[in-house]
Short mmCIF file of N, CA and C in Angstrom, two decimals:
data_model
loop_
_atom_site.label_atom_id
_atom_site.label_comp_id
_atom_site.label_asym_id
_atom_site.label_seq_id
_atom_site.Cartn_x
_atom_site.Cartn_y
_atom_site.Cartn_z
N PHE A 1 -13.67 -2.26 6.83
CA PHE A 1 -12.27 -2.12 5.87
C PHE A 1 -11.67 -0.36 6.31
N ALA A 2 -10.28 -0.39 6.18
CA ALA A 2 -9.93 0.73 6.79
C ALA A 2 -9.21 1.46 5.78
N SER A 3 -9.66 2.65 5.11
CA SER A 3 -9.14 3.56 3.74
C SER A 3 -9.18 4.18 4.43
N LEU A 4 -7.36 5.10 4.05
CA LEU A 4 -7.41 6.21 4.47
C LEU A 4 -7.30 6.83 2.92
N LYS A 5 -7.06 8.39 2.55
CA LYS A 5 -6.71 8.88 1.53
C LYS A 5 -5.38 9.70 1.50
N PRO A 6 -4.29 9.87 0.90
CA PRO A 6 -3.39 10.89 0.86
C PRO A 6 -3.89 12.45 1.42
N GLY A 7 -2.83 12.44 2.14
CA GLY A 7 -3.35 14.47 2.17
C GLY A 7 -4.11 14.70 3.92
N MET A 8 -4.25 13.70 4.32
CA MET A 8 -5.00 13.49 5.44
C MET A 8 -4.43 14.09 6.53
N THR A 9 -4.79 15.34 6.94
CA THR A 9 -4.02 15.59 8.32
C THR A 9 -3.70 14.40 9.56
N GLU A 10 -2.61 15.07 10.15
CA GLU A 10 -2.95 13.83 11.19
C GLU A 10 -4.19 13.63 12.01
N LEU A 11 -4.70 14.56 12.37
CA LEU A 11 -5.58 14.83 13.30
C LEU A 11 -6.82 14.08 12.25
N GLU A 12 -7.08 14.01 11.11
CA GLU A 12 -8.02 13.51 10.27
C GLU A 12 -8.08 12.02 10.36
N VAL A 13 -6.87 10.96 10.53
CA VAL A 13 -6.15 10.63 10.69
C VAL A 13 -6.50 9.81 12.11
N ALA A 14 -6.09 10.81 12.78
CA ALA A 14 -6.75 9.61 14.08
C ALA A 14 -7.81 9.67 14.64
N GLY A 15 -8.53 10.40 13.95
CA GLY A 15 -10.01 10.87 14.36
C GLY A 15 -10.94 9.70 13.50
N ALA A 16 -10.38 9.46 11.79
CA ALA A 16 -11.17 8.11 10.99
C ALA A 16 -10.62 6.64 12.01
N ILE A 17 -9.11 6.10 12.63
CA ILE A 17 -8.77 5.46 13.35
C ILE A 17 -9.95 5.61 14.62
N LYS A 18 -9.91 6.56 15.54
CA LYS A 18 -10.96 6.56 16.19
C LYS A 18 -12.50 5.71 16.38
N GLU A 19 -12.72 6.79 14.82
CA GLU A 19 -14.32 6.12 15.09
C GLU A 19 -14.58 4.52 14.09
N HIS A 20 -13.08 4.37 13.55
CA HIS A 20 -13.64 2.91 12.95
C HIS A 20 -13.07 1.95 14.18
N PHE A 21 -12.43 1.83 15.50
CA PHE A 21 -12.04 1.15 16.59
C PHE A 21 -13.63 1.76 17.41
N ALA A 22 -14.35 2.80 17.57
CA ALA A 22 -15.37 2.25 18.33
C ALA A 22 -16.25 1.84 17.37
N SER A 23 -16.73 1.91 16.43
CA SER A 23 -17.65 1.11 15.80
C SER A 23 -17.42 -0.99 15.67
N GLU A 24 -16.18 -0.78 16.37
CA GLU A 24 -15.60 -2.52 16.82
C GLU A 24 -15.75 -2.80 17.90
N GLY A 25 -16.62 -1.50 19.06
CA GLY A 25 -16.37 -1.98 20.45
C GLY A 25 -15.35 -1.39 20.77
N ALA A 26 -14.41 -1.11 20.40
CA ALA A 26 -12.97 -1.07 21.28
C ALA A 26 -12.30 0.29 21.71
N THR A 27 -11.45 0.49 21.98
CA THR A 27 -10.72 2.16 22.35
C THR A 27 -9.07 2.05 22.24
N PRO A 28 -9.18 2.83 20.90
CA PRO A 28 -7.84 2.71 19.84
C PRO A 28 -6.49 3.10 21.16
N SER A 29 -5.24 2.49 20.84
CA SER A 29 -4.42 3.27 21.73
C SER A 29 -3.46 3.84 20.60
N PHE A 30 -2.43 5.31 21.00
CA PHE A 30 -1.96 5.25 19.51
C PHE A 30 -0.44 5.27 20.11
N TRP A 31 0.39 4.95 19.11
CA TRP A 31 1.53 4.86 19.54
C TRP A 31 2.69 5.15 18.43
N ILE A 32 4.19 5.83 18.69
CA ILE A 32 4.51 6.08 17.60
C ILE A 32 5.19 5.23 16.81
N VAL A 33 5.53 4.73 15.09
CA VAL A 33 6.32 3.41 14.67
C VAL A 33 7.75 3.57 14.22
N GLY A 34 8.04 3.16 13.96
CA GLY A 34 9.25 3.53 13.71
C GLY A 34 10.36 2.27 13.39
N SER A 35 11.52 2.44 12.19
CA SER A 35 12.26 1.35 12.71
C SER A 35 12.89 2.00 11.54
N GLY A 36 14.38 1.34 12.39
CA GLY A 36 15.78 2.01 11.24
C GLY A 36 14.97 3.66 10.83
N GLY A 37 16.50 4.08 9.94
CA GLY A 37 15.74 4.97 9.27
C GLY A 37 16.36 6.19 10.30
N ASN A 38 17.75 6.82 9.50
CA ASN A 38 18.30 8.29 10.21
C ASN A 38 17.70 9.59 9.47
N GLY A 39 17.22 8.70 7.67
CA GLY A 39 17.69 10.00 6.78
C GLY A 39 16.07 11.32 7.43
N ALA A 40 16.11 12.39 5.90
CA ALA A 40 15.70 13.67 6.35
C ALA A 40 14.50 13.36 5.64
N PHE A 41 13.44 11.60 5.15
CA PHE A 41 12.58 11.34 4.92
C PHE A 41 11.52 11.53 5.53
N PRO A 42 10.24 12.37 5.63
CA PRO A 42 9.37 12.06 6.04
C PRO A 42 8.50 10.65 6.28
N VAL A 43 7.51 10.28 7.05
CA VAL A 43 6.93 9.18 7.24
C VAL A 43 5.62 9.59 7.37
N ASP A 44 4.49 8.84 6.34
CA ASP A 44 3.28 9.15 6.41
C ASP A 44 2.39 8.36 6.55
N PHE A 45 1.43 7.67 7.76
CA PHE A 45 0.74 6.92 8.52
C PHE A 45 -0.26 6.27 6.96
N ALA A 46 -0.39 5.72 6.76
CA ALA A 46 -1.30 4.74 5.67
C ALA A 46 -2.57 4.01 5.69
N GLY A 47 -2.21 3.46 7.12
CA GLY A 47 -3.18 2.27 7.21
C GLY A 47 -3.24 1.54 8.11
N ALA A 48 -4.42 1.36 9.10
CA ALA A 48 -3.79 -0.10 9.95
C ALA A 48 -4.77 -1.12 10.08
N SER A 49 -4.79 -2.54 9.90
CA SER A 49 -5.55 -3.36 10.51
C SER A 49 -6.72 -2.81 11.22
N ALA A 50 -7.60 -3.61 11.78
CA ALA A 50 -8.42 -3.08 12.88
C ALA A 50 -8.77 -3.17 14.31
N ASP A 51 -7.81 -4.35 14.71
CA ASP A 51 -6.90 -4.07 16.24
C ASP A 51 -5.87 -3.26 16.44
N GLY A 52 -5.19 -3.08 15.08
CA GLY A 52 -4.65 -2.24 15.06
C GLY A 52 -2.64 -2.41 14.98
N SER A 53 -3.03 -4.07 15.38
CA SER A 53 -1.60 -5.23 14.75
C SER A 53 -0.80 -4.66 13.97
N ARG A 54 -1.07 -4.93 13.25
CA ARG A 54 -0.29 -3.90 12.08
C ARG A 54 -0.78 -2.57 11.22
N VAL A 55 0.10 -1.77 10.86
CA VAL A 55 0.17 -0.19 11.09
C VAL A 55 0.74 -0.60 9.83
N PHE A 56 1.05 0.45 8.71
CA PHE A 56 0.86 1.09 7.27
C PHE A 56 2.22 2.22 6.62
N PHE A 57 2.54 2.21 6.56
CA PHE A 57 2.87 3.69 5.83
C PHE A 57 4.08 3.72 5.35
N HIS A 58 4.13 5.46 4.46
CA HIS A 58 4.40 5.65 3.33
C HIS A 58 5.91 6.37 3.50
N THR A 59 7.09 5.82 2.92
CA THR A 59 8.59 6.54 3.28
C THR A 59 9.30 7.05 2.07
N GLY A 60 10.11 7.84 1.98
CA GLY A 60 11.19 7.87 0.90
C GLY A 60 12.13 7.11 1.18
N GLU A 61 12.48 6.95 2.36
CA GLU A 61 13.78 5.94 2.81
C GLU A 61 13.35 4.86 3.00
N SER A 62 15.16 4.14 2.57
CA SER A 62 14.92 2.90 2.74
C SER A 62 15.32 1.83 3.98
N LEU A 63 14.01 1.45 4.20
CA LEU A 63 14.27 1.09 5.87
C LEU A 63 14.58 -0.13 5.51
N VAL A 64 14.80 -1.76 4.81
CA VAL A 64 14.65 -2.82 5.14
C VAL A 64 15.61 -2.97 3.64
N GLU A 65 16.65 -4.29 3.66
CA GLU A 65 17.62 -5.02 2.86
C GLU A 65 16.36 -4.68 1.43
N ALA A 66 15.61 -5.31 2.01
CA ALA A 66 14.60 -5.64 0.84
C ALA A 66 14.09 -4.20 -0.73
N ASP A 67 14.66 -3.34 0.24
CA ASP A 67 13.86 -1.63 -0.50
C ASP A 67 15.36 -1.50 -1.27
N GLN A 68 15.88 -2.10 -2.82
CA GLN A 68 17.01 -1.49 -3.56
C GLN A 68 17.07 -0.75 -4.22
N ASP A 69 15.57 0.16 -3.88
CA ASP A 69 15.61 1.06 -4.83
C ASP A 69 16.31 1.99 -4.81
N ARG A 70 16.59 2.73 -3.85
CA ARG A 70 17.69 3.60 -3.03
C ARG A 70 16.96 4.92 -3.28
N ASP A 71 16.22 5.04 -3.41
CA ASP A 71 16.15 6.63 -4.23
C ASP A 71 14.90 7.31 -3.36
N ASP A 72 14.78 8.41 -3.42
CA ASP A 72 13.41 8.85 -3.17
C ASP A 72 11.80 8.86 -3.09
N ALA A 73 11.93 8.10 -4.15
CA ALA A 73 10.52 7.52 -4.00
C ALA A 73 9.95 6.98 -2.78
N SER A 74 8.70 7.49 -2.17
CA SER A 74 7.69 6.41 -1.70
C SER A 74 7.17 5.12 -1.72
N ASP A 75 7.89 4.34 -1.30
CA ASP A 75 7.45 3.36 -1.08
C ASP A 75 6.32 2.83 0.58
N VAL A 76 5.50 1.71 0.24
CA VAL A 76 4.52 1.21 1.59
C VAL A 76 5.61 -0.04 2.14
N TYR A 77 5.47 0.00 3.48
CA TYR A 77 5.77 -0.75 4.57
C TYR A 77 4.86 -1.02 5.22
N GLN A 78 5.04 -2.06 6.64
CA GLN A 78 3.90 -2.61 7.17
C GLN A 78 5.09 -2.63 8.74
N ARG A 79 4.40 -2.17 9.75
CA ARG A 79 5.05 -2.41 10.86
C ARG A 79 4.61 -3.57 11.55
N SER A 80 4.34 -4.46 12.16
CA SER A 80 3.85 -5.61 13.28
C SER A 80 4.63 -6.77 13.77
N GLY A 81 4.41 -6.44 15.24
CA GLY A 81 5.06 -7.19 15.83
C GLY A 81 6.67 -7.12 16.01
N GLY A 82 6.65 -5.73 16.24
CA GLY A 82 8.81 -5.38 16.14
C GLY A 82 9.12 -5.69 14.32
N THR A 83 8.64 -6.15 13.71
CA THR A 83 9.06 -6.12 12.68
C THR A 83 8.72 -5.22 11.54
N THR A 84 9.52 -4.67 10.49
CA THR A 84 8.90 -3.35 9.53
C THR A 84 9.35 -4.75 8.55
N THR A 85 8.49 -4.70 7.46
CA THR A 85 8.48 -4.83 5.81
C THR A 85 7.97 -4.30 4.45
N LEU A 86 8.99 -4.29 3.38
CA LEU A 86 7.68 -3.98 2.45
C LEU A 86 7.60 -4.49 1.52
N VAL A 87 6.05 -3.38 1.65
CA VAL A 87 4.48 -4.12 0.67
C VAL A 87 4.57 -3.94 -0.29
N SER A 88 5.48 -2.59 -1.28
CA SER A 88 5.26 -2.05 -2.44
C SER A 88 6.37 -3.02 -3.21
N THR A 89 6.60 -4.14 -3.07
CA THR A 89 7.40 -4.84 -4.43
C THR A 89 7.09 -6.20 -4.69
N GLY A 90 7.95 -6.72 -5.61
CA GLY A 90 7.17 -8.32 -6.56
C GLY A 90 8.36 -8.97 -6.68
N PRO A 91 8.04 -9.74 -7.73
CA PRO A 91 9.17 -10.73 -7.65
C PRO A 91 9.81 -10.35 -8.95
N ALA A 92 9.58 -8.95 -9.94
CA ALA A 92 9.82 -8.22 -10.76
C ALA A 92 10.44 -6.86 -10.65
N PHE A 93 10.06 -6.72 -9.27
CA PHE A 93 10.88 -5.69 -8.64
C PHE A 93 12.24 -5.11 -9.41
N GLN A 94 12.64 -3.56 -10.55
CA GLN A 94 13.72 -3.70 -11.52
C GLN A 94 14.16 -2.16 -10.58
N SER A 95 13.90 -1.56 -9.40
CA SER A 95 14.35 -0.46 -8.97
C SER A 95 14.16 0.76 -9.85
N GLY A 96 13.02 0.74 -9.89
CA GLY A 96 12.45 1.99 -10.82
C GLY A 96 12.54 3.09 -9.98
N HIS A 97 12.09 4.92 -10.25
CA HIS A 97 11.78 5.89 -9.71
C HIS A 97 10.13 6.00 -9.90
N PHE A 98 9.98 4.93 -9.29
CA PHE A 98 8.46 5.08 -8.86
C PHE A 98 7.94 5.03 -7.60
N SER A 99 6.99 5.99 -7.36
CA SER A 99 6.00 5.89 -6.15
C SER A 99 5.51 5.15 -5.54
N ALA A 100 5.05 4.20 -4.72
CA ALA A 100 3.65 3.71 -4.33
C ALA A 100 3.25 3.83 -3.54
N PHE A 101 1.66 3.93 -3.39
CA PHE A 101 0.59 4.65 -1.85
C PHE A 101 -0.16 3.55 -1.93
N LEU A 102 -0.39 2.97 -0.83
CA LEU A 102 -1.34 2.49 0.39
C LEU A 102 -3.02 3.00 0.00
N TRP A 103 -3.53 2.18 -0.12
CA TRP A 103 -5.10 2.31 -0.83
C TRP A 103 -6.41 1.72 0.19
N GLY A 104 -5.88 0.66 0.64
CA GLY A 104 -6.74 0.04 1.70
C GLY A 104 -5.98 -1.15 2.04
N VAL A 105 -6.86 -1.63 3.45
CA VAL A 105 -6.29 -2.73 3.86
C VAL A 105 -7.70 -3.86 4.55
N SER A 106 -7.18 -5.01 4.16
CA SER A 106 -8.09 -5.88 4.86
C SER A 106 -8.63 -5.87 6.19
N ALA A 107 -9.83 -5.72 7.09
CA ALA A 107 -9.62 -6.07 8.84
C ALA A 107 -8.49 -6.33 9.42
N SER A 108 -8.54 -7.95 8.97
CA SER A 108 -7.53 -8.37 9.61
C SER A 108 -5.83 -8.39 9.56
N GLY A 109 -5.53 -7.17 8.14
CA GLY A 109 -4.10 -6.50 7.47
C GLY A 109 -3.37 -7.56 7.02
N SER A 110 -4.47 -8.31 6.90
CA SER A 110 -3.31 -9.67 5.97
C SER A 110 -3.23 -9.19 4.20
N ARG A 111 -4.13 -8.56 3.73
CA ARG A 111 -3.96 -7.76 2.46
C ARG A 111 -4.11 -6.37 2.35
N ALA A 112 -3.20 -6.37 1.44
CA ALA A 112 -2.83 -4.88 1.64
C ALA A 112 -2.74 -4.36 -0.38
N TYR A 113 -3.70 -3.57 -0.54
CA TYR A 113 -3.70 -2.43 -1.95
C TYR A 113 -2.60 -1.75 -1.91
N PHE A 114 -2.65 -1.54 -3.23
CA PHE A 114 -1.46 -0.49 -3.28
C PHE A 114 -1.44 -0.07 -4.70
N THR A 115 -0.81 0.88 -5.17
CA THR A 115 -1.10 1.70 -6.56
C THR A 115 0.45 2.38 -6.75
N THR A 116 0.69 1.82 -7.66
CA THR A 116 2.99 1.50 -8.22
C THR A 116 2.45 1.96 -10.32
N ALA A 117 4.00 2.71 -10.45
CA ALA A 117 4.02 2.36 -12.21
C ALA A 117 5.00 1.56 -12.40
N GLU A 118 5.70 0.89 -10.59
CA GLU A 118 6.67 0.06 -10.62
C GLU A 118 6.25 -0.73 -11.46
N GLN A 119 6.92 -1.65 -12.63
CA GLN A 119 6.19 -3.44 -12.89
C GLN A 119 6.96 -4.61 -12.16
N LEU A 120 5.84 -5.03 -10.76
CA LEU A 120 6.42 -5.23 -9.86
C LEU A 120 6.20 -7.09 -10.69
N VAL A 121 5.27 -7.34 -11.35
CA VAL A 121 4.75 -8.68 -11.51
C VAL A 121 5.39 -9.23 -13.17
N SER A 122 5.85 -10.18 -13.76
CA SER A 122 5.70 -9.28 -15.05
C SER A 122 4.72 -9.75 -16.15
N THR A 123 3.57 -9.76 -15.67
CA THR A 123 2.54 -9.36 -16.46
C THR A 123 1.88 -7.94 -16.40
N ASP A 124 2.71 -7.14 -15.65
CA ASP A 124 2.81 -6.13 -16.32
C ASP A 124 3.50 -5.51 -17.06
N GLU A 125 2.95 -5.27 -18.52
CA GLU A 125 3.69 -4.65 -19.14
C GLU A 125 3.93 -3.15 -20.08
N ASP A 126 3.10 -2.20 -18.58
CA ASP A 126 3.51 -0.91 -18.88
C ASP A 126 3.84 -0.42 -18.18
N ALA A 127 3.61 1.38 -18.51
CA ALA A 127 4.30 2.29 -17.11
C ALA A 127 3.64 2.66 -16.85
N GLN A 128 2.54 2.27 -16.80
CA GLN A 128 1.16 3.42 -16.51
C GLN A 128 0.68 2.57 -14.53
N ILE A 129 0.40 3.51 -13.88
CA ILE A 129 -0.03 3.27 -12.51
C ILE A 129 -1.42 1.68 -12.51
N ASP A 130 -0.80 1.58 -11.63
CA ASP A 130 -1.28 -0.08 -11.77
C ASP A 130 -2.34 -0.20 -10.40
N VAL A 131 -2.87 -1.19 -10.14
CA VAL A 131 -3.48 -1.86 -8.08
C VAL A 131 -2.57 -2.98 -8.08
N TYR A 132 -2.24 -3.14 -7.09
CA TYR A 132 -1.66 -4.17 -6.61
C TYR A 132 -2.76 -4.95 -5.15
N LEU A 133 -2.18 -6.32 -5.60
CA LEU A 133 -2.27 -6.45 -3.86
C LEU A 133 -1.15 -7.53 -3.34
N ARG A 134 -1.40 -7.02 -1.61
CA ARG A 134 -0.30 -7.54 -1.10
C ARG A 134 -0.63 -8.17 0.02
N SER A 135 -0.44 -10.21 -0.75
CA SER A 135 -0.87 -10.73 0.37
C SER A 135 0.01 -11.27 1.18
N GLY A 136 0.81 -11.85 2.38
CA GLY A 136 2.03 -12.74 2.60
C GLY A 136 2.94 -11.87 2.19
N SER A 137 3.83 -12.83 1.33
CA SER A 137 5.26 -12.48 0.43
C SER A 137 5.03 -12.39 -1.18
N THR A 138 2.93 -12.70 -1.39
CA THR A 138 3.07 -12.19 -2.69
C THR A 138 2.24 -10.98 -3.49
N THR A 139 2.68 -10.61 -4.78
CA THR A 139 2.40 -9.69 -4.99
C THR A 139 1.70 -9.80 -6.21
N THR A 140 0.52 -9.25 -6.13
CA THR A 140 -0.96 -9.63 -7.46
C THR A 140 -1.07 -8.44 -7.91
N LEU A 141 -0.97 -8.60 -8.65
CA LEU A 141 -1.49 -7.47 -10.11
C LEU A 141 -3.21 -7.87 -10.51
N VAL A 142 -3.85 -6.31 -9.63
CA VAL A 142 -4.62 -6.51 -9.57
C VAL A 142 -6.11 -6.02 -11.19
N SER A 143 -5.05 -4.93 -10.96
CA SER A 143 -5.18 -3.98 -12.36
C SER A 143 -6.01 -4.37 -13.87
N THR A 144 -6.49 -5.73 -14.01
CA THR A 144 -6.22 -6.03 -15.26
C THR A 144 -7.05 -7.26 -15.88
N GLY A 145 -7.83 -7.95 -16.83
CA GLY A 145 -8.81 -8.71 -17.00
C GLY A 145 -8.49 -9.51 -18.32
N PRO A 146 -9.62 -10.14 -18.86
CA PRO A 146 -9.51 -10.82 -19.43
C PRO A 146 -8.49 -11.07 -21.32
N ALA A 147 -9.46 -9.38 -21.38
CA ALA A 147 -8.38 -8.69 -22.16
C ALA A 147 -6.34 -8.11 -22.41
N GLY A 148 -6.25 -8.26 -20.40
CA GLY A 148 -4.92 -8.20 -20.65
C GLY A 148 -5.29 -6.50 -19.78
N GLY A 149 -5.20 -5.20 -20.48
CA GLY A 149 -5.72 -4.17 -19.17
C GLY A 149 -3.83 -3.90 -19.14
N ASN A 150 -3.31 -4.09 -20.21
CA ASN A 150 -1.93 -3.57 -20.16
C ASN A 150 -1.51 -1.92 -21.08
N GLY A 151 -2.18 -1.09 -21.52
CA GLY A 151 -2.54 -0.45 -22.36
C GLY A 151 -1.75 1.41 -21.47
N SER A 152 -2.56 2.19 -22.16
CA SER A 152 -1.92 3.25 -21.88
C SER A 152 -2.47 4.40 -21.04
N PHE A 153 -3.62 3.81 -20.42
CA PHE A 153 -4.32 4.41 -19.30
C PHE A 153 -3.75 3.96 -17.81
N ALA A 154 -4.03 4.93 -16.56
CA ALA A 154 -4.07 4.70 -15.29
C ALA A 154 -4.58 3.85 -14.69
N SER A 155 -4.63 2.96 -13.87
CA SER A 155 -5.95 2.56 -13.18
C SER A 155 -5.85 3.25 -11.41
N SER A 156 -6.86 2.85 -11.48
CA SER A 156 -7.55 3.52 -9.79
C SER A 156 -8.20 2.95 -8.72
N PHE A 157 -6.58 2.75 -7.62
CA PHE A 157 -8.15 1.78 -6.32
C PHE A 157 -10.04 2.50 -6.26
N ALA A 158 -10.12 1.76 -6.11
CA ALA A 158 -11.79 1.96 -5.90
C ALA A 158 -12.67 1.79 -4.64
N GLY A 159 -11.48 0.71 -4.30
CA GLY A 159 -12.56 -0.21 -2.71
C GLY A 159 -12.30 -1.81 -2.35
N ALA A 160 -12.55 -2.19 -1.56
CA ALA A 160 -12.46 -3.59 -1.44
C ALA A 160 -13.52 -4.17 -0.57
N SER A 161 -13.47 -5.75 -0.47
CA SER A 161 -14.18 -6.06 0.48
C SER A 161 -13.69 -5.87 2.08
N ALA A 162 -14.06 -6.18 3.57
CA ALA A 162 -13.83 -6.16 4.28
C ALA A 162 -12.90 -7.46 4.45
N ASP A 163 -12.89 -8.46 4.12
CA ASP A 163 -11.99 -9.02 4.01
C ASP A 163 -10.64 -9.13 3.04
N GLY A 164 -10.90 -8.31 2.30
CA GLY A 164 -9.79 -7.97 1.44
C GLY A 164 -10.03 -8.69 -0.19
N SER A 165 -10.66 -9.93 -0.46
CA SER A 165 -11.01 -10.91 -1.29
C SER A 165 -11.52 -10.23 -2.29
N ARG A 166 -12.33 -9.36 -2.07
CA ARG A 166 -12.56 -8.61 -4.20
C ARG A 166 -12.30 -7.30 -3.83
N ALA A 167 -11.56 -6.99 -4.90
CA ALA A 167 -10.83 -5.29 -4.96
C ALA A 167 -11.98 -4.75 -6.44
N PHE A 168 -12.35 -3.40 -5.77
CA PHE A 168 -12.90 -2.98 -7.38
C PHE A 168 -11.94 -1.52 -7.57
N PHE A 169 -11.99 -1.41 -8.43
CA PHE A 169 -10.55 -0.47 -9.46
C PHE A 169 -11.25 0.17 -10.85
N THR A 170 -10.79 0.83 -11.03
CA THR A 170 -11.48 1.95 -12.49
C THR A 170 -10.30 1.91 -13.28
N THR A 171 -10.49 2.20 -14.75
CA THR A 171 -9.09 1.70 -16.18
C THR A 171 -10.28 2.30 -16.90
N ALA A 172 -9.39 2.81 -17.97
CA ALA A 172 -10.18 3.39 -19.45
C ALA A 172 -9.50 2.75 -20.21
N ASP A 173 -8.72 1.29 -19.71
CA ASP A 173 -8.28 0.53 -20.64
C ASP A 173 -8.68 -0.78 -21.26
N ARG A 174 -8.91 -0.99 -21.84
CA ARG A 174 -9.34 -2.42 -22.42
C ARG A 174 -9.15 -3.26 -21.31
N LEU A 175 -9.95 -4.21 -20.87
CA LEU A 175 -9.74 -5.34 -19.60
C LEU A 175 -10.53 -6.38 -20.44
#
């Protein structure tokens, strides 16, 4: 499971990726990821699948038509097979001014965990930071429980299984 933390230097990120690939018996190669965008927004590496075929990054620039917020709040994108897709989106997306940050990616890259205060699904009824799962074209609210979890406290991603089928988070909300 590849999990990187915001604020890591490029050297730390490269080292973490190299170490991960080495543990899998592979030799990594690095390349510059880019698609669209000519604005003055930074792009930050956020994670990658174990084989490097899916790369995830943050930027405040709108790189695809689906990114309708048109602000400088950071969004999560995936680059795979020459295509860039927006990860931090959902059916209830309302173009709020909320940043999203990737916290974990499954080994295959098919499941990505991120946090945002944006209400991306109808079951998210608060304006607190929540943990979401993006798998395929489906966004699911993770930081909830049988009693809800839409309280006045933020949630934090704590980890996930290697295949991304199970996630762990912390919150002071009553679940």
